[in-house]
mmCIF file of C-alpha atoms in Angstrom:
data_model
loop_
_atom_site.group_PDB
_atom_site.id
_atom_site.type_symbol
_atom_site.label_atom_id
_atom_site.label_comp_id
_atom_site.label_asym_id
_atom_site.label_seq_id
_atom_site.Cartn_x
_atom_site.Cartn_y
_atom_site.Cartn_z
ATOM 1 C CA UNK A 1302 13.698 -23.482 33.510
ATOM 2 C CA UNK A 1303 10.059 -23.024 33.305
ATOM 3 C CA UNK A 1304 8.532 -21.924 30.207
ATOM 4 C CA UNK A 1305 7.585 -18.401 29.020
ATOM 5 C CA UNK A 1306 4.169 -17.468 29.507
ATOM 6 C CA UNK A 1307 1.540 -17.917 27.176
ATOM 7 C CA UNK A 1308 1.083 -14.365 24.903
ATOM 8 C CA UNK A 1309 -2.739 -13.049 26.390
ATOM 9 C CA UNK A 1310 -5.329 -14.132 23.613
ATOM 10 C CA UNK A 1311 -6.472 -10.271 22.019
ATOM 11 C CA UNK A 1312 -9.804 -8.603 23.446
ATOM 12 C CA UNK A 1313 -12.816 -9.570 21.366
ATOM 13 C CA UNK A 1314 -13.482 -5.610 20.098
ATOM 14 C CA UNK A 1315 -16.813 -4.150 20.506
ATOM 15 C CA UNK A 1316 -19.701 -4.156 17.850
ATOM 16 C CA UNK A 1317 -21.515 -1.155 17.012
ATOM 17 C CA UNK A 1318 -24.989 -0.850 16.362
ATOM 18 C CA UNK A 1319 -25.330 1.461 13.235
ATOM 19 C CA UNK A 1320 -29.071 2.562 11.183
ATOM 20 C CA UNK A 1321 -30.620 1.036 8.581
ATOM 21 C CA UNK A 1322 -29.121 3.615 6.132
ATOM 22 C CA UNK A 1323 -25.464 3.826 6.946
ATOM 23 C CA UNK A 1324 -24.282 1.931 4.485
ATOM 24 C CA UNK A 1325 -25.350 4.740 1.905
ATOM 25 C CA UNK A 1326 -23.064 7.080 3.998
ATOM 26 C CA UNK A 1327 -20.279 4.299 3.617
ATOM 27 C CA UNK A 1328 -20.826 4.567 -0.120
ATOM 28 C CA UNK A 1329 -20.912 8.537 -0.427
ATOM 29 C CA UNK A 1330 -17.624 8.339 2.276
ATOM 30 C CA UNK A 1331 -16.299 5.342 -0.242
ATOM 31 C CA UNK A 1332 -16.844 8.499 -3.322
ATOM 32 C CA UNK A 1333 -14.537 10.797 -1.381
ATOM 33 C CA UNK A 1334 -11.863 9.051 -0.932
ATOM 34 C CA UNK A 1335 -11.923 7.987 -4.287
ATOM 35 C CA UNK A 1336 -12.212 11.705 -5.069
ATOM 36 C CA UNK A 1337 -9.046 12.355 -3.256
ATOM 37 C CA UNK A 1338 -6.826 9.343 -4.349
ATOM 38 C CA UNK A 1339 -7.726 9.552 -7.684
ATOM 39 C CA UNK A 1340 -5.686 7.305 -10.304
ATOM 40 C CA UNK A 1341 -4.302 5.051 -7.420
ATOM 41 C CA UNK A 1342 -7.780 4.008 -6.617
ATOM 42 C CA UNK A 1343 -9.013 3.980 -10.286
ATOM 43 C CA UNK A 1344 -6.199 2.009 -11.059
ATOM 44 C CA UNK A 1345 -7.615 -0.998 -9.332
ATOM 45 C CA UNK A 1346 -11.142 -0.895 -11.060
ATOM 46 C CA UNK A 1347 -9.033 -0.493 -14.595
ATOM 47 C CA UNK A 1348 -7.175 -3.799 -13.380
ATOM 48 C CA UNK A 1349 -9.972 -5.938 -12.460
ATOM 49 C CA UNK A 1350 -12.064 -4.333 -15.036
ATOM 50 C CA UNK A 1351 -8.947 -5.600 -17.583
ATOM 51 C CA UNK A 1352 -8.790 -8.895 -15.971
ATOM 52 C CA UNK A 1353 -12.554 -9.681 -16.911
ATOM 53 C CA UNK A 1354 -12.022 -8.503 -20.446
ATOM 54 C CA UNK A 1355 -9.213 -10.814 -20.566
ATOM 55 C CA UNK A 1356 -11.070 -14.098 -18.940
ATOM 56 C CA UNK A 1357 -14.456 -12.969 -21.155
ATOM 57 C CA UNK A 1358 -12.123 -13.028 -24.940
ATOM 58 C CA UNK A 1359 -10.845 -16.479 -23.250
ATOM 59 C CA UNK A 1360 -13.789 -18.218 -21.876
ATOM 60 C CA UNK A 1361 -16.479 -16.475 -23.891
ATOM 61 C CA UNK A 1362 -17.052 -20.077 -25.592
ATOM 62 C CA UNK A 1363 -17.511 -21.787 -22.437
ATOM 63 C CA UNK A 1364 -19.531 -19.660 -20.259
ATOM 64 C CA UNK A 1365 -21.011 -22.304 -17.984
ATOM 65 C CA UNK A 1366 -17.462 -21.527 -16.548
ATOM 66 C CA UNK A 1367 -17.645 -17.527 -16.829
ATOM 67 C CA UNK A 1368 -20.610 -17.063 -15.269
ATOM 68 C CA UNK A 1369 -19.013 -19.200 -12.516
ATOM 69 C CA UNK A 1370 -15.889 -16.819 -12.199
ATOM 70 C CA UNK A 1371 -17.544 -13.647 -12.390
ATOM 71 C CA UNK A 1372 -20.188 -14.763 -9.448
ATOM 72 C CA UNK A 1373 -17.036 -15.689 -7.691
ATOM 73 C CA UNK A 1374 -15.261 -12.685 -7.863
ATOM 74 C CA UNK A 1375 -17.344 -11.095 -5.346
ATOM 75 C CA UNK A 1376 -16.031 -13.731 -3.014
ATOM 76 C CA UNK A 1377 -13.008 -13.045 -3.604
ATOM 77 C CA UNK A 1378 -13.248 -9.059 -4.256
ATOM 78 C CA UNK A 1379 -12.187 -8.331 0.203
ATOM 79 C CA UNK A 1380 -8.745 -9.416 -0.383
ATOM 80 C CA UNK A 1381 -8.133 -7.402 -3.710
ATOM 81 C CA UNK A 1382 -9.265 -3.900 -1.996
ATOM 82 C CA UNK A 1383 -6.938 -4.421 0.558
ATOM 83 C CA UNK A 1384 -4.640 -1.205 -0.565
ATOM 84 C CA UNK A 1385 -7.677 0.423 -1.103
ATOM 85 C CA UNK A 1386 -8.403 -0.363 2.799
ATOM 86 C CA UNK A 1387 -4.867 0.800 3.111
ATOM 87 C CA UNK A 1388 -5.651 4.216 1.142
ATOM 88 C CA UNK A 1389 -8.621 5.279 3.563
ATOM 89 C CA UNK A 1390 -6.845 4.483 6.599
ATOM 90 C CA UNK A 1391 -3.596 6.678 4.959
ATOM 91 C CA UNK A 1392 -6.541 9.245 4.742
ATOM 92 C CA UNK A 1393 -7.868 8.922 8.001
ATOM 93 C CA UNK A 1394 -4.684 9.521 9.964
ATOM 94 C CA UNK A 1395 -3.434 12.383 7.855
ATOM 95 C CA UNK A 1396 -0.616 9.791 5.766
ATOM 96 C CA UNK A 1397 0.820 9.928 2.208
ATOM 97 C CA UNK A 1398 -0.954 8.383 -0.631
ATOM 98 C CA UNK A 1399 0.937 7.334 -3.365
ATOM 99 C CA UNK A 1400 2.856 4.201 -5.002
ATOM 100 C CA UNK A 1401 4.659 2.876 -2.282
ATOM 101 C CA UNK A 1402 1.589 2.786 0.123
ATOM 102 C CA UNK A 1403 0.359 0.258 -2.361
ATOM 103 C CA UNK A 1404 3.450 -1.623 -2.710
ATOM 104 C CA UNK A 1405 4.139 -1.895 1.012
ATOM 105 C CA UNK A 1406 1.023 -2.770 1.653
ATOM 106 C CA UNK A 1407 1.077 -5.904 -0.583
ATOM 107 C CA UNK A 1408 4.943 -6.572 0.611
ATOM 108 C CA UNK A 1409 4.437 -6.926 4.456
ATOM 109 C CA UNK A 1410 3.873 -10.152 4.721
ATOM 110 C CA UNK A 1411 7.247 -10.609 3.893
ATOM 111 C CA UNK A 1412 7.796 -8.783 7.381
ATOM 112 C CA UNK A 1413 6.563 -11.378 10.016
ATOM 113 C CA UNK A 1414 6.573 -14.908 10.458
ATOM 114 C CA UNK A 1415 4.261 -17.091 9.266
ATOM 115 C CA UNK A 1416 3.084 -18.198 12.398
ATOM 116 C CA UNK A 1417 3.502 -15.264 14.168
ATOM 117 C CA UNK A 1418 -0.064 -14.213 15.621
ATOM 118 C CA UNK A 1419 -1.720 -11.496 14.661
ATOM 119 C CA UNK A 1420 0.940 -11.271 11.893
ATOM 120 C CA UNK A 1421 0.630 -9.834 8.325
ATOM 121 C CA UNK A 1422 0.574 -13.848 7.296
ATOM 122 C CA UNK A 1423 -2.924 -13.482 8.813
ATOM 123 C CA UNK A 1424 -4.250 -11.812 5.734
ATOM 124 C CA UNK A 1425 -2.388 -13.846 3.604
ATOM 125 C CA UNK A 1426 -4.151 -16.871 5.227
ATOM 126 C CA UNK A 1427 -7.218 -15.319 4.691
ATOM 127 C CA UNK A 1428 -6.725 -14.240 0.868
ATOM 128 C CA UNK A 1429 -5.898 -17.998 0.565
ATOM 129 C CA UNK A 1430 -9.113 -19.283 2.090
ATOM 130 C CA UNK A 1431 -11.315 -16.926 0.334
ATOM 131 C CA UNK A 1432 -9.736 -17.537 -2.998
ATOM 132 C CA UNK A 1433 -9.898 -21.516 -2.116
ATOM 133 C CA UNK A 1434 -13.636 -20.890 -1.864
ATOM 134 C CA UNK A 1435 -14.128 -18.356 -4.966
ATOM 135 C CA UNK A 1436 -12.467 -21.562 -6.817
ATOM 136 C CA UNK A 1437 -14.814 -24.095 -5.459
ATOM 137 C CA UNK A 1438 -17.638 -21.912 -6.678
ATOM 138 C CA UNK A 1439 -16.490 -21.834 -10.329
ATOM 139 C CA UNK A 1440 -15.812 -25.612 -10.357
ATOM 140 C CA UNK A 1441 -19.236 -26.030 -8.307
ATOM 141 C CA UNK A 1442 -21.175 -23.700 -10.796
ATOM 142 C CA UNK A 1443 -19.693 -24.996 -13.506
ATOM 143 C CA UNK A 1444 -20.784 -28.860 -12.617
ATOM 144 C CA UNK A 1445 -24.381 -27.544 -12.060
ATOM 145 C CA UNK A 1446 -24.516 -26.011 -15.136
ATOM 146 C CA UNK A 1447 -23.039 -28.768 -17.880
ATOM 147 C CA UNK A 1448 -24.384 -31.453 -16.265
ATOM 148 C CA UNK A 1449 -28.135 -30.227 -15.736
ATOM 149 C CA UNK A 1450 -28.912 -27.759 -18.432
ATOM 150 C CA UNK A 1451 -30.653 -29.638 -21.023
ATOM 151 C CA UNK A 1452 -28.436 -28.193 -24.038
ATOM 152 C CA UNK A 1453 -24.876 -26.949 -24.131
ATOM 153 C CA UNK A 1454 -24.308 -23.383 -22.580
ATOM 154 C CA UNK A 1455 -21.281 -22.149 -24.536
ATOM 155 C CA UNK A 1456 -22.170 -18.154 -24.828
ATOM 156 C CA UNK A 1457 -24.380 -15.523 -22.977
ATOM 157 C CA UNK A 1458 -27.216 -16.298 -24.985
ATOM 158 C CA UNK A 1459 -27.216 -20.006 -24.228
ATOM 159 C CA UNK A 1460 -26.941 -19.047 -20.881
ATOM 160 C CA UNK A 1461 -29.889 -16.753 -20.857
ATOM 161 C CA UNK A 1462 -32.103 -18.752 -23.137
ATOM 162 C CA UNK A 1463 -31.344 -22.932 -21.154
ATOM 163 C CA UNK A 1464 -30.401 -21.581 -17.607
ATOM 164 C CA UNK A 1465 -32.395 -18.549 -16.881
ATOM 165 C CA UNK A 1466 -35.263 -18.197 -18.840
ATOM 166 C CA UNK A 1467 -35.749 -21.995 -19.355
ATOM 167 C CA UNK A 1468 -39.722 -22.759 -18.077
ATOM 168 C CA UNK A 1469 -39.364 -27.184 -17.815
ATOM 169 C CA UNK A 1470 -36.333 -26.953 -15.248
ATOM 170 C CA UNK A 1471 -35.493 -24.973 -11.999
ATOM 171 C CA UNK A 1472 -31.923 -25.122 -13.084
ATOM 172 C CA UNK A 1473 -31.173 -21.150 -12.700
ATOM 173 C CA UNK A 1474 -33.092 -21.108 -9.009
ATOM 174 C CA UNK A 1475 -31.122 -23.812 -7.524
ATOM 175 C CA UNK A 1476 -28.103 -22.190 -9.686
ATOM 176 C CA UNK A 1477 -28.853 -18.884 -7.348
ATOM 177 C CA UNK A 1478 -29.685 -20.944 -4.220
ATOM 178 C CA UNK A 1479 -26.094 -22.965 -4.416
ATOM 179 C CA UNK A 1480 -24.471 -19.764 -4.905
ATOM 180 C CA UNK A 1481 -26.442 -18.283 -1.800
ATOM 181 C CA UNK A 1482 -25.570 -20.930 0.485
ATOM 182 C CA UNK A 1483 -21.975 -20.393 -0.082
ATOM 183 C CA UNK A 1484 -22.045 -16.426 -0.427
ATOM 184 C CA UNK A 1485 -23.835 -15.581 2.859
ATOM 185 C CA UNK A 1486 -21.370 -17.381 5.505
ATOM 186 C CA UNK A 1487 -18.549 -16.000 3.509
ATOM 187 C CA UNK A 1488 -20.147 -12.564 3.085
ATOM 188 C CA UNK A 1489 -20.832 -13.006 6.894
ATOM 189 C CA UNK A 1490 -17.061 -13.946 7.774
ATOM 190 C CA UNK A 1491 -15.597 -10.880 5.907
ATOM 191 C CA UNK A 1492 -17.595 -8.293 6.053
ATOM 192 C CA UNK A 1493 -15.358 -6.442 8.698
ATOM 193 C CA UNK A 1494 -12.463 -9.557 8.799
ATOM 194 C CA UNK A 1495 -9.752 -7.912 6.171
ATOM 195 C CA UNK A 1496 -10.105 -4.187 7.299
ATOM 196 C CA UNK A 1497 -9.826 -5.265 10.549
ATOM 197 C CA UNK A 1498 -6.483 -7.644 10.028
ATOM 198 C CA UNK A 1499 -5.338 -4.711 7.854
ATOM 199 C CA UNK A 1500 -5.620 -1.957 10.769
ATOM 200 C CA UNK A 1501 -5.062 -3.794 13.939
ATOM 201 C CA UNK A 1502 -2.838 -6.858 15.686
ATOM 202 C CA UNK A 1503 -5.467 -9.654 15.621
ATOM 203 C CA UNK A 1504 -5.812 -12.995 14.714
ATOM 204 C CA UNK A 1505 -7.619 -14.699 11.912
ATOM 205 C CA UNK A 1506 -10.188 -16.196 14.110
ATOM 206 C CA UNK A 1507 -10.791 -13.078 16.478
ATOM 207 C CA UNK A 1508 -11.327 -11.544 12.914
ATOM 208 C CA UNK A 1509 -13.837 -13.939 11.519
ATOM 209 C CA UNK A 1510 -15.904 -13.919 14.745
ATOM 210 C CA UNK A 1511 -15.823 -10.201 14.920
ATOM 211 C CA UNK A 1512 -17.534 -10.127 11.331
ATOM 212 C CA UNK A 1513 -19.930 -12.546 12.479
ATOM 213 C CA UNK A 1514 -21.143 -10.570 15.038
ATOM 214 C CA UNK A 1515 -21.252 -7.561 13.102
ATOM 215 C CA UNK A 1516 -23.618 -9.155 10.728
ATOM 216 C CA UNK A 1517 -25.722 -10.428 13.790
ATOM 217 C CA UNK A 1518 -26.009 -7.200 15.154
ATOM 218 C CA UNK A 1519 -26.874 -5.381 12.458
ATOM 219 C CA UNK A 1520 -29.006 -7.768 9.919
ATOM 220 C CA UNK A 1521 -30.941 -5.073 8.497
ATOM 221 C CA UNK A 1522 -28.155 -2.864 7.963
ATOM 222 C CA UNK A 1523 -26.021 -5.983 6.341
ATOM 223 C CA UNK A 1524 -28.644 -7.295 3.926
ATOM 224 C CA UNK A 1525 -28.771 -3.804 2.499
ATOM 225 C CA UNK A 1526 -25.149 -3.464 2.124
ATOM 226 C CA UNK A 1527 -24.974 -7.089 0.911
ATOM 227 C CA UNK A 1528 -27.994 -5.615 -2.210
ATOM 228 C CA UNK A 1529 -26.135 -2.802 -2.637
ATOM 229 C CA UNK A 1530 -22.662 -4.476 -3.508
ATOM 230 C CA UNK A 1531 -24.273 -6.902 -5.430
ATOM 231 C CA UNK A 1532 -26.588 -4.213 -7.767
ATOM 232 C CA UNK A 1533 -23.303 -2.100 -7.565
ATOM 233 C CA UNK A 1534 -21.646 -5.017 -9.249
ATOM 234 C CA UNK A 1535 -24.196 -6.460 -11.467
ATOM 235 C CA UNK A 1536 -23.993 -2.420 -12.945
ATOM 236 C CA UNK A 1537 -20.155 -2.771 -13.349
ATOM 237 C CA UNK A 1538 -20.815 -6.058 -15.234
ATOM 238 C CA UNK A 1539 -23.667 -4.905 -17.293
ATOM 239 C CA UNK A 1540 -21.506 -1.865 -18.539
ATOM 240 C CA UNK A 1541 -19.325 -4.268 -20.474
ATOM 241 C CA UNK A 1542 -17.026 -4.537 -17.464
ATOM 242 C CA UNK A 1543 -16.265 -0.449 -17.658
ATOM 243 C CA UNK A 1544 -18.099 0.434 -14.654
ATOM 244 C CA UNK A 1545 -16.174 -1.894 -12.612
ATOM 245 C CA UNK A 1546 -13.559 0.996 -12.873
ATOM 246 C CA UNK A 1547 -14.998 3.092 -10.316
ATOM 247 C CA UNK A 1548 -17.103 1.076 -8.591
ATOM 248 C CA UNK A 1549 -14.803 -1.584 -7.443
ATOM 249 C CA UNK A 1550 -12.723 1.730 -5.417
ATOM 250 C CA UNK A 1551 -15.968 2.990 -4.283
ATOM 251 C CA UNK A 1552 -16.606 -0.182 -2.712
ATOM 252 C CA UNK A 1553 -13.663 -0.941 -1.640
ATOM 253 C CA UNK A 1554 -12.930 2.642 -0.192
ATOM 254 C CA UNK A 1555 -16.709 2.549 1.386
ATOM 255 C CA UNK A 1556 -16.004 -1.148 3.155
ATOM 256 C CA UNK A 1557 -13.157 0.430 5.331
ATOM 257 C CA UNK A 1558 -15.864 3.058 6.415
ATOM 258 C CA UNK A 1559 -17.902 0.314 7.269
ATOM 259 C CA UNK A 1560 -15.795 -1.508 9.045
ATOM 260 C CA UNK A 1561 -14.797 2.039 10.897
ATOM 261 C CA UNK A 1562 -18.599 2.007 12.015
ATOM 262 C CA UNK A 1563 -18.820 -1.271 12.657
ATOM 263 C CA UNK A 1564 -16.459 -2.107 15.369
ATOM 264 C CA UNK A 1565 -14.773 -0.013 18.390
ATOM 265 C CA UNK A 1566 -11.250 -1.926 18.099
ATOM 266 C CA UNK A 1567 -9.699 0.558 20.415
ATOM 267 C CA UNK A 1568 -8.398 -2.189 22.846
ATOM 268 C CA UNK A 1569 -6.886 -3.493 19.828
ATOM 269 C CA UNK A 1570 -3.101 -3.127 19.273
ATOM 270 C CA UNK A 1571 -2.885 -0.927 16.557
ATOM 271 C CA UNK A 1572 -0.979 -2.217 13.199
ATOM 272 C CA UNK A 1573 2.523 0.335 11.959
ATOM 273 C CA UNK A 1574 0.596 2.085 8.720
ATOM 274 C CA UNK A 1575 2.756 1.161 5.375
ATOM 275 C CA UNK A 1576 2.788 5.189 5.161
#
């Protein structure tokens, strides 16, 4: 008996070219859905926003390794929106927002096999490598900053006064410079990668590719997103982690609208919607 044929490998979707100033419609679009979820989305700023309170009152003493793990939560920060991906698609195609969007959502790996492709085990994957990287940032940063500031850096202000504004070392430049090297290819691999395994059959690497070529296409377009996430953030942060309440679902609502601008995946099988 010959063996079944081998399953066709998924059409590479098409990039879009989109202006310089899209992703400031992504954000306003990112507003209106949070306008129309309401508590569902601010529920997952209030979480994060509580998480950060929680890892601040328990690492506050030792914040070589906090700044570490709140630089690394924007690596991290594609996989936790993913029901708030989930939400804007609901929106899009006219489906029911509530609870159980979010829990299904979160449950459907359970639904596939593990090496099933283009599988729900595909974002799990993902969320696994992305938080394996967010992880080797906060050991990375934390190395860098014990072993070469020249005085222990065990709150903000020894942060700020041996790392930053220290004038006999360049130990906050190469600080930023590390952490750029390893943002920017991840930045570059998910930009597009988790809305995309969210809202259509593909595989992890037809994902990561397509997000490459998204930021290739549009550079000028993606460096401005990139600043605007990362002021967006730095805001949340410098609002003693309150702000992080609605702009974490702003963001997260405003990615899927990116990644609905981004890429034509209408060759792309077409995921069943938790809704």
């Amino acid at each position: 008996m010959s063996p079944p044929p081998a399953a066709s490998p998924a059409p590479s979707p098409a990039v879009n070219v989109v202006p310089l100033s899209a992703p400031l419609q992504w954000l306003a679009l990112g507003w209106r859905d949070l306008l129309r979820c309401g508590c569902l989305s601010l529920a997952h700023g209030a979480a994060l926003a509580a998480f950060g309170l929680a890892l601040t009152a328990v690492a506050y003493s030792h914040f070589w390794l906090l700044a570490g793990a709140f630089s690394g939560f924007l690596v991290v920060a594609p996989v936790l929106a993913t029901s708030l991906y989930a939400m804007s698609r609901a929106i899009e195609h006219g489906g029911t927002i509530g609870w159980q969007l979010l829990r299904d959502t979160w449950l459907s790996w359970q639904q596939s096999r593990f090496m099933e492709s283009g599988g729900y085990w595909c974002l799990v994957r993902f969320g696994l490598l992305l938080a394996l990287a967010g992880t080797g940032w906060v050991m990375t940063s934390a190395a860098l900053i014990t072993l070469l500031a020249p005085a222990p850096v065990n709150s903000p202000v020894d942060f700020l006064r041996h790392v930053v504004a220290a004038h006999d070392n360049y130990l906050f430049e190469a600080w930023l410079a590390m952490g750029g090297v390893l943002a920017a290819p991840i930045f570059a691999s998910s930009i597009v990668a988790m809305p995309l395994l969210l809202d259509r059959r593909a595989n992890l690497l037809l994902a990561v590719l397509t997000s490459w070529r998204v930021v290739l296409a549009n550079p000028g377009a993606m460096a401005l997103w990139a600043t605007l996430i990362m002021l967006l953030v730095l805001i949340g942060f410098s609002t003693a982690l309150l702000g992080l309440v609605v702009v974490i679902p702003v963001l997260g609502h405003a990615s899927w609208h990116a990644y609905r601008a981004l890429v034509d995946v209408s060759r792309l099988p077409e995921r069943p919607r938790a809704d």
